[in-house]
Backbone as CSV, one residue per row, in Angstrom:
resi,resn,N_x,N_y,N_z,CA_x,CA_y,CA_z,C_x,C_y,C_z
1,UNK,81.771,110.047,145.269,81.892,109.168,144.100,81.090,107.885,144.337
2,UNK,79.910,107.494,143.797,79.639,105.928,143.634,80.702,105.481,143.727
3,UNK,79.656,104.171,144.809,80.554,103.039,144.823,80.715,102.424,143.797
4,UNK,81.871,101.444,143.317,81.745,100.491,141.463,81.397,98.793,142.350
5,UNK,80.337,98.309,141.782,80.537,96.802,142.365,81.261,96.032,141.206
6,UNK,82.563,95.480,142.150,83.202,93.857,141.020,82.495,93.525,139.701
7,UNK,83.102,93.464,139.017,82.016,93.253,137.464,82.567,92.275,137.575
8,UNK,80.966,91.464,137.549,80.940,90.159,137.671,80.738,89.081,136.109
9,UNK,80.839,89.829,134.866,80.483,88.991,133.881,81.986,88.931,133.405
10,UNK,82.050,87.618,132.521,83.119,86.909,131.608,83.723,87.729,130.795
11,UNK,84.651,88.483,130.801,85.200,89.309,129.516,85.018,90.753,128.904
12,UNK,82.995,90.677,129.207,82.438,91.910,128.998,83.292,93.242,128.887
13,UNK,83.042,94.224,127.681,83.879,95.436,128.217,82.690,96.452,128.745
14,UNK,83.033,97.171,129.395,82.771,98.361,129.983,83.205,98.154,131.502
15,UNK,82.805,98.901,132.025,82.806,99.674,133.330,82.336,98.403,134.123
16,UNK,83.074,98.103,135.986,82.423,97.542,136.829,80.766,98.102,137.100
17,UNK,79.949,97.127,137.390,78.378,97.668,137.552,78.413,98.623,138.985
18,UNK,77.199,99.226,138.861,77.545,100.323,140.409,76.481,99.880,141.177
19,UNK,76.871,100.737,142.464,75.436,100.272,143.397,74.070,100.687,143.040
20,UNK,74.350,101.970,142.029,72.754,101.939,141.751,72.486,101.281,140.157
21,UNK,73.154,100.515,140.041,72.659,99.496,139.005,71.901,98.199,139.837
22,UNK,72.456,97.778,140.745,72.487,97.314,141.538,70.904,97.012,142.084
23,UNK,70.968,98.251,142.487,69.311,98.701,143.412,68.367,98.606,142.216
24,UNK,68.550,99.299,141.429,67.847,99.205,140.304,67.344,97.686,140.058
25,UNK,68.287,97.035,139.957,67.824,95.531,139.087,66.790,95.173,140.565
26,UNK,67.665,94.901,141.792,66.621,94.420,142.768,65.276,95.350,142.491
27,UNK,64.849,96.340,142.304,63.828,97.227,142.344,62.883,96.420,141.021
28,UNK,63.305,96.538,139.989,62.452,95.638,138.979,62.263,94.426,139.273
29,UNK,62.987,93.484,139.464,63.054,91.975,139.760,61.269,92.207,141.139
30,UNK,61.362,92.906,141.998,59.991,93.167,142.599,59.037,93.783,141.893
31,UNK,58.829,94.341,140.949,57.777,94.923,140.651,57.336,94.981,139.117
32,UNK,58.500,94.336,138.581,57.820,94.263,136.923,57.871,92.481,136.538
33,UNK,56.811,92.570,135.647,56.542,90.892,135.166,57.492,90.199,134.340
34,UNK,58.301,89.629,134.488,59.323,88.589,133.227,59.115,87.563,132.874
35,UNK,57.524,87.070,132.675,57.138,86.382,132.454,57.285,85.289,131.276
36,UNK,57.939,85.887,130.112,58.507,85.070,129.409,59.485,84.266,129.790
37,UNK,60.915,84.498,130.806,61.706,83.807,131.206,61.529,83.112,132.356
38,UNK,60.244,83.249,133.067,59.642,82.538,134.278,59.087,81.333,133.695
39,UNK,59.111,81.150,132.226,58.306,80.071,131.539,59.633,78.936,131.524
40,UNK,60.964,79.548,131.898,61.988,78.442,131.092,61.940,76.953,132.167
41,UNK,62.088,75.990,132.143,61.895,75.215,132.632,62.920,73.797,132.859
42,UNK,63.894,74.195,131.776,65.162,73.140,131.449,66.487,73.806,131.575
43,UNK,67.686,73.393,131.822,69.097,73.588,131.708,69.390,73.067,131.184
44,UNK,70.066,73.100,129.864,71.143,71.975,129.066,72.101,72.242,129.163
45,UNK,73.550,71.891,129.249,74.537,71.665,128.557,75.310,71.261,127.481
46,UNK,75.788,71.541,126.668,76.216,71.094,125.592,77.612,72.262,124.690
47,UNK,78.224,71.457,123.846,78.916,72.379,122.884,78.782,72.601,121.744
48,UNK,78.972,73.709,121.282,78.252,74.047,119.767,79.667,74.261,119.039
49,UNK,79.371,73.550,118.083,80.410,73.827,116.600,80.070,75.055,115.428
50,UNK,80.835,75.414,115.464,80.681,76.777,114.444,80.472,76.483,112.936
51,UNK,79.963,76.225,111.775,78.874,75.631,111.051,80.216,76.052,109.540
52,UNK,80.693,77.372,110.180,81.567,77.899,109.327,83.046,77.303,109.224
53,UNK,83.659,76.974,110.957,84.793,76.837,110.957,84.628,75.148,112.240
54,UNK,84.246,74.143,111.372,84.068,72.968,112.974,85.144,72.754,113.725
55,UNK,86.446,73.152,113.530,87.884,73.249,114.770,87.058,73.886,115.579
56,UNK,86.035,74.618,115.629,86.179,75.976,116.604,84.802,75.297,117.448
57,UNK,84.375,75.247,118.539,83.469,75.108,119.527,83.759,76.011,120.503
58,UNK,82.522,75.677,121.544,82.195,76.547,122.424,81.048,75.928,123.272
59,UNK,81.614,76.167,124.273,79.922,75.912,125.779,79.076,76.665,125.798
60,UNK,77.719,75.740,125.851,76.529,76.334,125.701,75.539,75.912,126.691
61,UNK,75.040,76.587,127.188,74.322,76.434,128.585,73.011,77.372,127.916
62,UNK,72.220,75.734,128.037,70.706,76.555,127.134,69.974,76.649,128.235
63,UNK,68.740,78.056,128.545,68.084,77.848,129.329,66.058,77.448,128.191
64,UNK,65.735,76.818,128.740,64.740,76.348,127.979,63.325,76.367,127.958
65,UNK,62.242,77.082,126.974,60.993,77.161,127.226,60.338,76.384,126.564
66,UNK,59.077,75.639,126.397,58.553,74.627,126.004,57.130,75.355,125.624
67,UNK,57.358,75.941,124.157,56.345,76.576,123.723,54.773,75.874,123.558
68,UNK,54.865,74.457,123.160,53.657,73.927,123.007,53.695,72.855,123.227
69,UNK,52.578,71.348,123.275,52.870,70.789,123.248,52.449,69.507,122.101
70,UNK,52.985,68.270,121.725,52.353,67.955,120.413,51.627,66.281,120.919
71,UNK,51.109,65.944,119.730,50.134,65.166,120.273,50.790,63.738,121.087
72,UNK,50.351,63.733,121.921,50.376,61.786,122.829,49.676,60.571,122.607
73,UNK,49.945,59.444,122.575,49.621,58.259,122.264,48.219,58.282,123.554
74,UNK,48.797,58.988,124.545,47.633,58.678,125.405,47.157,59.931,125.364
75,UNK,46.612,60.044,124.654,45.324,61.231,124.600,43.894,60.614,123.948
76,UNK,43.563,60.664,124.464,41.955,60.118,123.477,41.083,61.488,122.889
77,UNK,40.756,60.485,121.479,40.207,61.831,121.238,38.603,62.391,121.403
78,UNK,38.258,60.929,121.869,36.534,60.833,122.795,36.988,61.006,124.655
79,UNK,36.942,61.845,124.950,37.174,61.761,126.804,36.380,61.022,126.830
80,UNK,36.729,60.312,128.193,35.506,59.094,129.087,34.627,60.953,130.034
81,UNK,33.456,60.550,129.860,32.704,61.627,130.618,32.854,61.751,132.273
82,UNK,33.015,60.756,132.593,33.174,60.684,134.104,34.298,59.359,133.976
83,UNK,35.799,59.798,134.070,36.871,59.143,134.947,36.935,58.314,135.837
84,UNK,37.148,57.193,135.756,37.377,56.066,136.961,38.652,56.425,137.918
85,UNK,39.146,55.982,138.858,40.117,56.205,139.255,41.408,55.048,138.062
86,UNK,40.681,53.815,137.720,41.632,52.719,137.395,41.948,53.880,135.771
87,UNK,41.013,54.573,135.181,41.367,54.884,133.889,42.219,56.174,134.192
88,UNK,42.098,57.205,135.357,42.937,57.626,135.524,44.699,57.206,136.079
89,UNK,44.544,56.182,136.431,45.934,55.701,136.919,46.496,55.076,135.486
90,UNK,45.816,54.538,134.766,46.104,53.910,133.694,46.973,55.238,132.610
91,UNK,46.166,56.000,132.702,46.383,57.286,131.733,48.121,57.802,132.694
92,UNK,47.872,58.359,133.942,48.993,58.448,134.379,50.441,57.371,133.587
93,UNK,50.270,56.139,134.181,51.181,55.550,133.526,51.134,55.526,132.075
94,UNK,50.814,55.650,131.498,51.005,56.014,130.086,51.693,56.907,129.689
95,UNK,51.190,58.363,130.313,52.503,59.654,130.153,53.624,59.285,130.990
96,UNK,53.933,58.422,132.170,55.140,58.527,132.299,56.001,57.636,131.328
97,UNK,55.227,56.464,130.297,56.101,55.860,129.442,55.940,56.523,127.992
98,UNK,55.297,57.394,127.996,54.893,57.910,126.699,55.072,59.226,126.854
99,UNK,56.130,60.236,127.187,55.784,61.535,127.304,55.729,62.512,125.955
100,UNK,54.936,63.316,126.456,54.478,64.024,125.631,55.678,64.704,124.820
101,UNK,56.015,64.882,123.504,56.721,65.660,122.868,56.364,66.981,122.591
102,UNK,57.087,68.257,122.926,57.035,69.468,122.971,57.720,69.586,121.509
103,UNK,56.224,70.251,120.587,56.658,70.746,118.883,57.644,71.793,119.178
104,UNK,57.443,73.014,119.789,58.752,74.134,119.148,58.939,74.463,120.717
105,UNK,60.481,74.185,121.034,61.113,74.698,121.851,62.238,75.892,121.331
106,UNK,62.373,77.218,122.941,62.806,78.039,122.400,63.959,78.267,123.434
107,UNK,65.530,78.215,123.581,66.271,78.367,124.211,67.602,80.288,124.505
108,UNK,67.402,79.908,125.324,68.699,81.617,125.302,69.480,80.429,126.053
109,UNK,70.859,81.130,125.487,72.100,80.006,125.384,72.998,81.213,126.337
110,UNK,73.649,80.667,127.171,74.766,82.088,127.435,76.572,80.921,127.872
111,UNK,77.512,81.980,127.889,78.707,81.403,128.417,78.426,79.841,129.714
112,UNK,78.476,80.704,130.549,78.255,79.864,132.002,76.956,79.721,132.738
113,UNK,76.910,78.903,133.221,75.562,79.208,134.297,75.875,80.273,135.576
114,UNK,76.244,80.736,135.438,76.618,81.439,136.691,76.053,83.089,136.468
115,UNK,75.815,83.963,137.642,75.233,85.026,137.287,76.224,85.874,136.679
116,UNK,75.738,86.904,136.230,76.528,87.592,135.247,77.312,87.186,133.540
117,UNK,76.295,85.583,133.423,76.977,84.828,132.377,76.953,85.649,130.917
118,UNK,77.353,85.565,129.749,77.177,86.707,128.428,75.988,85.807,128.125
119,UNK,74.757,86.543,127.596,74.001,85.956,126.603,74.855,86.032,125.085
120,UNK,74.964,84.918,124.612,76.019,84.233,123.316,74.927,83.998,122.047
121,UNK,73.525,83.487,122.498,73.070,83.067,121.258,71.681,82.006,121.751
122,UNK,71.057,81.951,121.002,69.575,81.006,120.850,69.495,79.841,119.976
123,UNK,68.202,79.389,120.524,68.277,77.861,119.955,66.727,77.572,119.962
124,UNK,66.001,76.787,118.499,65.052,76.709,118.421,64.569,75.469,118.420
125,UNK,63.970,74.271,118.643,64.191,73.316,118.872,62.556,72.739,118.430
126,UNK,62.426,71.867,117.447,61.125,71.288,116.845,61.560,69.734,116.744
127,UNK,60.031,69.501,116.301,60.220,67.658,116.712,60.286,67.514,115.219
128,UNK,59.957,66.125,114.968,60.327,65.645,113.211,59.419,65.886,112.369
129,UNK,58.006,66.385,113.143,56.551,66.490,112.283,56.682,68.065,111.600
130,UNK,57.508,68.695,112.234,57.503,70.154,112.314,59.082,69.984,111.186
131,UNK,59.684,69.606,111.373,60.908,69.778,110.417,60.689,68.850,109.194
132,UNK,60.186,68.189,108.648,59.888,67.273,107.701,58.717,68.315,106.730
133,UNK,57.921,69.394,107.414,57.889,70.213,106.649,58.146,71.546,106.481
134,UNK,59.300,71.551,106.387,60.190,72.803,106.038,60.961,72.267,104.797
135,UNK,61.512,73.523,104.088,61.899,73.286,102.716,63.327,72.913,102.955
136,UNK,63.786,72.225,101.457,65.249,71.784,101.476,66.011,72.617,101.759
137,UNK,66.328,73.929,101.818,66.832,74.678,101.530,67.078,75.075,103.582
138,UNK,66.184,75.508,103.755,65.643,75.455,105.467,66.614,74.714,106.035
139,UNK,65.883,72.809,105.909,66.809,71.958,106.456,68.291,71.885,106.731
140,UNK,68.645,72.899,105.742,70.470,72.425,105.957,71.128,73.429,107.496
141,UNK,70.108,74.364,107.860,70.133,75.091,108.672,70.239,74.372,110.155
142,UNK,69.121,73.138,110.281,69.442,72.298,111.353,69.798,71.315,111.532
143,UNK,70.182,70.918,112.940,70.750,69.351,113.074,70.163,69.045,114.377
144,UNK,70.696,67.288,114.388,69.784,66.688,115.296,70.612,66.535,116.572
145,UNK,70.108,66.060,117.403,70.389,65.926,118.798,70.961,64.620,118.886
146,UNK,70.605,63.827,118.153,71.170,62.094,118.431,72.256,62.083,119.048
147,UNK,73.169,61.956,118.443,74.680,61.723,118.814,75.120,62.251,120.327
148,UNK,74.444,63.929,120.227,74.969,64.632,121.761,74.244,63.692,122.875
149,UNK,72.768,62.706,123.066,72.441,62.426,123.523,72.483,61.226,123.696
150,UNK,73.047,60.260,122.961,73.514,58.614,122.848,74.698,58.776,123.135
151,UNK,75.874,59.702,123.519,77.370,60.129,123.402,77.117,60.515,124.659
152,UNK,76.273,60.896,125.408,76.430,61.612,126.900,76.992,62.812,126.529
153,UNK,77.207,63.383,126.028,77.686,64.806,125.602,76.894,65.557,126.465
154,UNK,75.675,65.557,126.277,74.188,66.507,126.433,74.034,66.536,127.652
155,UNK,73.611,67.255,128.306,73.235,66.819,129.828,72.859,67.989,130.845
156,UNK,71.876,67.615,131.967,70.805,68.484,132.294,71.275,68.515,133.503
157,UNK,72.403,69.679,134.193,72.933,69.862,135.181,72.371,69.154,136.364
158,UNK,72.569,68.606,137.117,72.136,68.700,138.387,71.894,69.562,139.650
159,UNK,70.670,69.817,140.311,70.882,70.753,141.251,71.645,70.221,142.811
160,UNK,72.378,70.668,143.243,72.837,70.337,144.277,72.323,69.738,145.259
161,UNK,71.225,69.906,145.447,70.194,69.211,146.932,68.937,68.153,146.557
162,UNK,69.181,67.553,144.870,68.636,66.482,144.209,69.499,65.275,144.268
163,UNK,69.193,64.334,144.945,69.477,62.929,144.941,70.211,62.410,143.572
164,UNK,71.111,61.679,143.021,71.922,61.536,141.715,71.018,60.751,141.096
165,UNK,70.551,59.410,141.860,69.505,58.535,141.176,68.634,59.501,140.870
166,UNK,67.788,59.981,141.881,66.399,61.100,141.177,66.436,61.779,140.014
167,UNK,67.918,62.341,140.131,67.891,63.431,138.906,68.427,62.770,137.567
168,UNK,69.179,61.593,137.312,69.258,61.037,136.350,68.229,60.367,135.875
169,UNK,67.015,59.691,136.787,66.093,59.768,136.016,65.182,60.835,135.399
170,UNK,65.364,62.065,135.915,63.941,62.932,135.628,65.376,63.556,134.288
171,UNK,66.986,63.176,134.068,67.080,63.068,132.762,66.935,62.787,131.900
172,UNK,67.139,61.557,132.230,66.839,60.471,131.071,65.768,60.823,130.042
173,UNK,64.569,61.375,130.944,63.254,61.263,130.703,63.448,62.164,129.228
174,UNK,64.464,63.111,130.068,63.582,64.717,129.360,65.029,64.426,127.909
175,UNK,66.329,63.409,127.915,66.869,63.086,126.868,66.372,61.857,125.868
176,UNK,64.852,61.594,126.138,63.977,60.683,125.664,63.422,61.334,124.618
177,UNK,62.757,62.972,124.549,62.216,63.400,124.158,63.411,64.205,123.148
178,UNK,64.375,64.758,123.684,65.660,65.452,122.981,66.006,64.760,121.867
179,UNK,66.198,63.689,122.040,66.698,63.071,120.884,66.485,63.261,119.912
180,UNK,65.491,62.920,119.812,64.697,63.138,118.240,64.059,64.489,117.619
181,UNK,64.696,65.353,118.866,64.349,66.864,117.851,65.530,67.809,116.976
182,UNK,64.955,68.557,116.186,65.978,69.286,115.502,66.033,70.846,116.207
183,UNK,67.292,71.058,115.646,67.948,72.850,116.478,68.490,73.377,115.543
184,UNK,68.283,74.281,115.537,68.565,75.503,114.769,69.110,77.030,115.795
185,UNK,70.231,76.877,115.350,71.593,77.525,116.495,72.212,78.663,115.645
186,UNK,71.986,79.799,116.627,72.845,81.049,115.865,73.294,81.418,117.242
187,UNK,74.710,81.842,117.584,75.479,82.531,118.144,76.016,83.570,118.029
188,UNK,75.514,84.766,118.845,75.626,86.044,118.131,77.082,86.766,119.131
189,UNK,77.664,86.067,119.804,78.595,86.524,120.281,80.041,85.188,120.847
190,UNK,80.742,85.661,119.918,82.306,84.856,119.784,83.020,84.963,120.737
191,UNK,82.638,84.390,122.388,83.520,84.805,123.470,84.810,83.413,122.873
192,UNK,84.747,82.667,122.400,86.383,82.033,122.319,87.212,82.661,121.599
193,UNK,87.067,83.728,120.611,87.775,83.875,120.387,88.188,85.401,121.071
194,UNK,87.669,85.578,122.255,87.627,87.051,123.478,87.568,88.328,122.432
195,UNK,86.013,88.012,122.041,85.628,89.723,121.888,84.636,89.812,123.040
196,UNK,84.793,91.337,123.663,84.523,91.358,124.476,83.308,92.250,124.067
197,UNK,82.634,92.468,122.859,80.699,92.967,122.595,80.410,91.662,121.369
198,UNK,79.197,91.673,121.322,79.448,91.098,120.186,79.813,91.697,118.960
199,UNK,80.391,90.535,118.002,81.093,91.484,116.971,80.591,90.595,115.436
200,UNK,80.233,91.018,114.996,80.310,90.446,113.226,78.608,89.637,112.849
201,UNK,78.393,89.296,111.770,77.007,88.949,111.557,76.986,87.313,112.920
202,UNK,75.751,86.935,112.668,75.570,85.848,113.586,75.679,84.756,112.861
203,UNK,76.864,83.861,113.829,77.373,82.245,113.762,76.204,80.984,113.704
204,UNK,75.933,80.522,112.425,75.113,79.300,112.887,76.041,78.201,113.090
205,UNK,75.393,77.238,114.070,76.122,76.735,115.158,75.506,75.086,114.702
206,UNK,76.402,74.203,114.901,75.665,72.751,114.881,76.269,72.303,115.605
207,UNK,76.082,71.014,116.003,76.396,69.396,117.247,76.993,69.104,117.002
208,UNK,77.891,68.434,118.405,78.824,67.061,117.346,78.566,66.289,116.887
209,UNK,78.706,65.241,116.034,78.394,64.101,115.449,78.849,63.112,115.352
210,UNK,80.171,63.002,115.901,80.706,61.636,115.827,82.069,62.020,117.136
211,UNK,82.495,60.669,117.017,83.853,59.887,118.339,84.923,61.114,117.925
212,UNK,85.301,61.287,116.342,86.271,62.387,116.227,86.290,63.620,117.003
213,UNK,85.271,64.007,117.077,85.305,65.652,116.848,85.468,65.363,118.907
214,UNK,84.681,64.547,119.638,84.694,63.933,121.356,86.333,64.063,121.485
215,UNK,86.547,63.069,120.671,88.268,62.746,120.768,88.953,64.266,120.698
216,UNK,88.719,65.078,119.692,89.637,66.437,119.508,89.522,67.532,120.870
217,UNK,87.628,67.118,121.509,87.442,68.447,122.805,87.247,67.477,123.610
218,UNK,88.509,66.457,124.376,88.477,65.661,124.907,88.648,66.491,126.742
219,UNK,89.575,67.290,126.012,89.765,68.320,127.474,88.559,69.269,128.026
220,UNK,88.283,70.139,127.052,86.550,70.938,126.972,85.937,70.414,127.880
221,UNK,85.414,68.701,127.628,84.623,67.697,127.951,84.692,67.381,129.355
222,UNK,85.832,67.149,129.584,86.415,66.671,130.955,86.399,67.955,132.074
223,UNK,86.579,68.907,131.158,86.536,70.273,132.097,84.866,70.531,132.638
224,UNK,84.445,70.533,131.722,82.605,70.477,131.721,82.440,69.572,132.714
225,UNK,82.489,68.652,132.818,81.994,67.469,133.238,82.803,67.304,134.935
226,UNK,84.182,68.028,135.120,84.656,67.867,136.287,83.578,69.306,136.855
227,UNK,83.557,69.924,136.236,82.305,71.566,136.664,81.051,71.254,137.058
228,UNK,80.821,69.723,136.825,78.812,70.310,137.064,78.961,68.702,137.656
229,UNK,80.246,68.203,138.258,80.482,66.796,138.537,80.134,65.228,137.840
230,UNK,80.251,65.584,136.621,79.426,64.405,135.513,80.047,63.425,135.121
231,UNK,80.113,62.503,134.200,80.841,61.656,133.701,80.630,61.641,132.333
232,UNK,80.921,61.791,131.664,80.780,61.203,130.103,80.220,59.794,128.945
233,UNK,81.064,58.818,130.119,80.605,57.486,129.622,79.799,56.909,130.836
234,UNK,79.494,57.338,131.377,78.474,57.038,132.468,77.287,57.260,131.636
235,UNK,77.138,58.428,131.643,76.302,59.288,131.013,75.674,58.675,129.487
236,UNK,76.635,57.623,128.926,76.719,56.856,127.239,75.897,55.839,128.049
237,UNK,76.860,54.917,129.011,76.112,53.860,129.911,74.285,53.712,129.967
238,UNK,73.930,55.132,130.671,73.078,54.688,131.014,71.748,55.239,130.088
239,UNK,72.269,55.846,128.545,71.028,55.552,127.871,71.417,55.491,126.876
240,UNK,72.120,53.836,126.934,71.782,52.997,126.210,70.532,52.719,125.388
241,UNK,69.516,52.172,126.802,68.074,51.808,125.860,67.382,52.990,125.562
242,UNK,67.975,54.357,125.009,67.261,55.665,124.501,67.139,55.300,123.223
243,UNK,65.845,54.907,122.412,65.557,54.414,121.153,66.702,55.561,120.133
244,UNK,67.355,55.025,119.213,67.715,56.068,118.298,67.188,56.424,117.432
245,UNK,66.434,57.657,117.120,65.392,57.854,115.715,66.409,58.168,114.378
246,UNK,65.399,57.534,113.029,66.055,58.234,112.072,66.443,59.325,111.906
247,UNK,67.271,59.716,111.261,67.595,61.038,111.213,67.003,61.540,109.823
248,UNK,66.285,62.437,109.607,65.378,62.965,108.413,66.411,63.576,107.457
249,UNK,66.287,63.308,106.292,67.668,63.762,105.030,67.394,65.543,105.306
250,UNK,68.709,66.172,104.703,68.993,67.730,104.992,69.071,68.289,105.803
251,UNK,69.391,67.763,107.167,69.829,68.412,108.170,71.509,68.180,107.846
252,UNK,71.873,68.870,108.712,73.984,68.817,107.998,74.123,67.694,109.021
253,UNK,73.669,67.190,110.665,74.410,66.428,111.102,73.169,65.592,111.657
């Protein structure tokens, strides 16, 4: 009889995985290209509200690809033909105070970070040049990031063997650019309420938006945040000076 290995995912139904599932995955992971998910480059955290029913949320652990990128203040549109070192250092500091905004980001969202997590749902993520032209009708589909990211809600795990100062700045950075984009969230699988395949058409999903809804998943929050060791109002604390952009009419939040 095969051996069964521990089934290691959240809820999932079927069968523990076996050893030659097992071998199998190591066998591809060497020899075939996954090059689309070798592109992801971000971790978020965050919770998504159900668009249908807002009592109802859920953790979302986006992993993140950065499809393109859109234009910079420091880009010229005459290159200097031959580079100085002073115009290259100059240019350097410029992208680190000016970074570049990425037009369409594309996320896979799952339960946990942990292996064996459920893939739950995706997330599409454009800046304001890109959502300002889409139709009214479109717009009500997304919402903005503000609040999760002026609220400390939002937040870009830390890796364990990164310094706290280091990695809150190389946050900050990348919740500089978050802010001001819009998402468009469908969740195609309802683990809170424990189905264990997915079940029923797909959930569009929006942000929180205000102190209420913080105040109601006050526990959620604290649970999150004791998990990946974070703080909440730390997290409000220290971006503060994160400019707040308008928010463009017809998005719901």
């Amino acid at each position: 009889m095969e051996e069964q290995v521990p089934n290691i995912t959240n809820g999932a139904a079927g069968d523990p995985r076996s050893t030659t599932s097992t071998v199998l995955e190591a066998g591809a992971a060497a020899t075939q290209d996954f090059s689309p998910i070798k592109s992801i480059c971000a971790h978020l955290n965050a919770f998504h509200v159900y668009a249908s029913d807002p009592s109802r949320c859920v953790e979302a652990n986006h992993y993140c690809t950065h499809l393109n990128e859109g234009s910079s203040p420091c880009t010229s549109s005459t290159p200097h033909p031959s580079p100085t070192s002073s115009s290259l250092s100059s240019r350097s500091a410029c992208y680190t105070n000016h970074p570049i905004p990425t037009d369409v980001r594309q996320c896979l969202i799952y339960d946990t970070p942990d292996k064996g997590a459920r893939l739950i749902g995706i997330e599409y993520m454009v800046t304001p040049r890109i959502f300002a032209t889409l139709p009214a009708e479109e717009r009500r589909l997304w919402h903005s990031h503000v609040f999760e990211v002026k609220s400390g809600m939002l937040i870009m795990p830390q890796p364990k063997l990164v310094p706290r100062a280091v990695w809150e700045k190389a946050e900050t950075k990348e919740m500089e650019q978050v802010v001001g984009l819009y998402g468009k969230t469908y969740h195609l699988w309802q683990v809170d309420r424990g189905d264990v395949v997915p079940m029923g058409a797909p959930e569009l999903m929006m942000s929180f938006t205000g102190e209420e809804q913080l105040m109601e998943k006050a526990d959620l929050v604290r649970g999150r945040d004791e998990k990946f060791g974070t703080e909440l109002e730390h997290k409000r604390e220290i971006r503060q000076g994160i400019a707040e952009p308008e928010i463009e009419a017809g998005e719901r939040s």
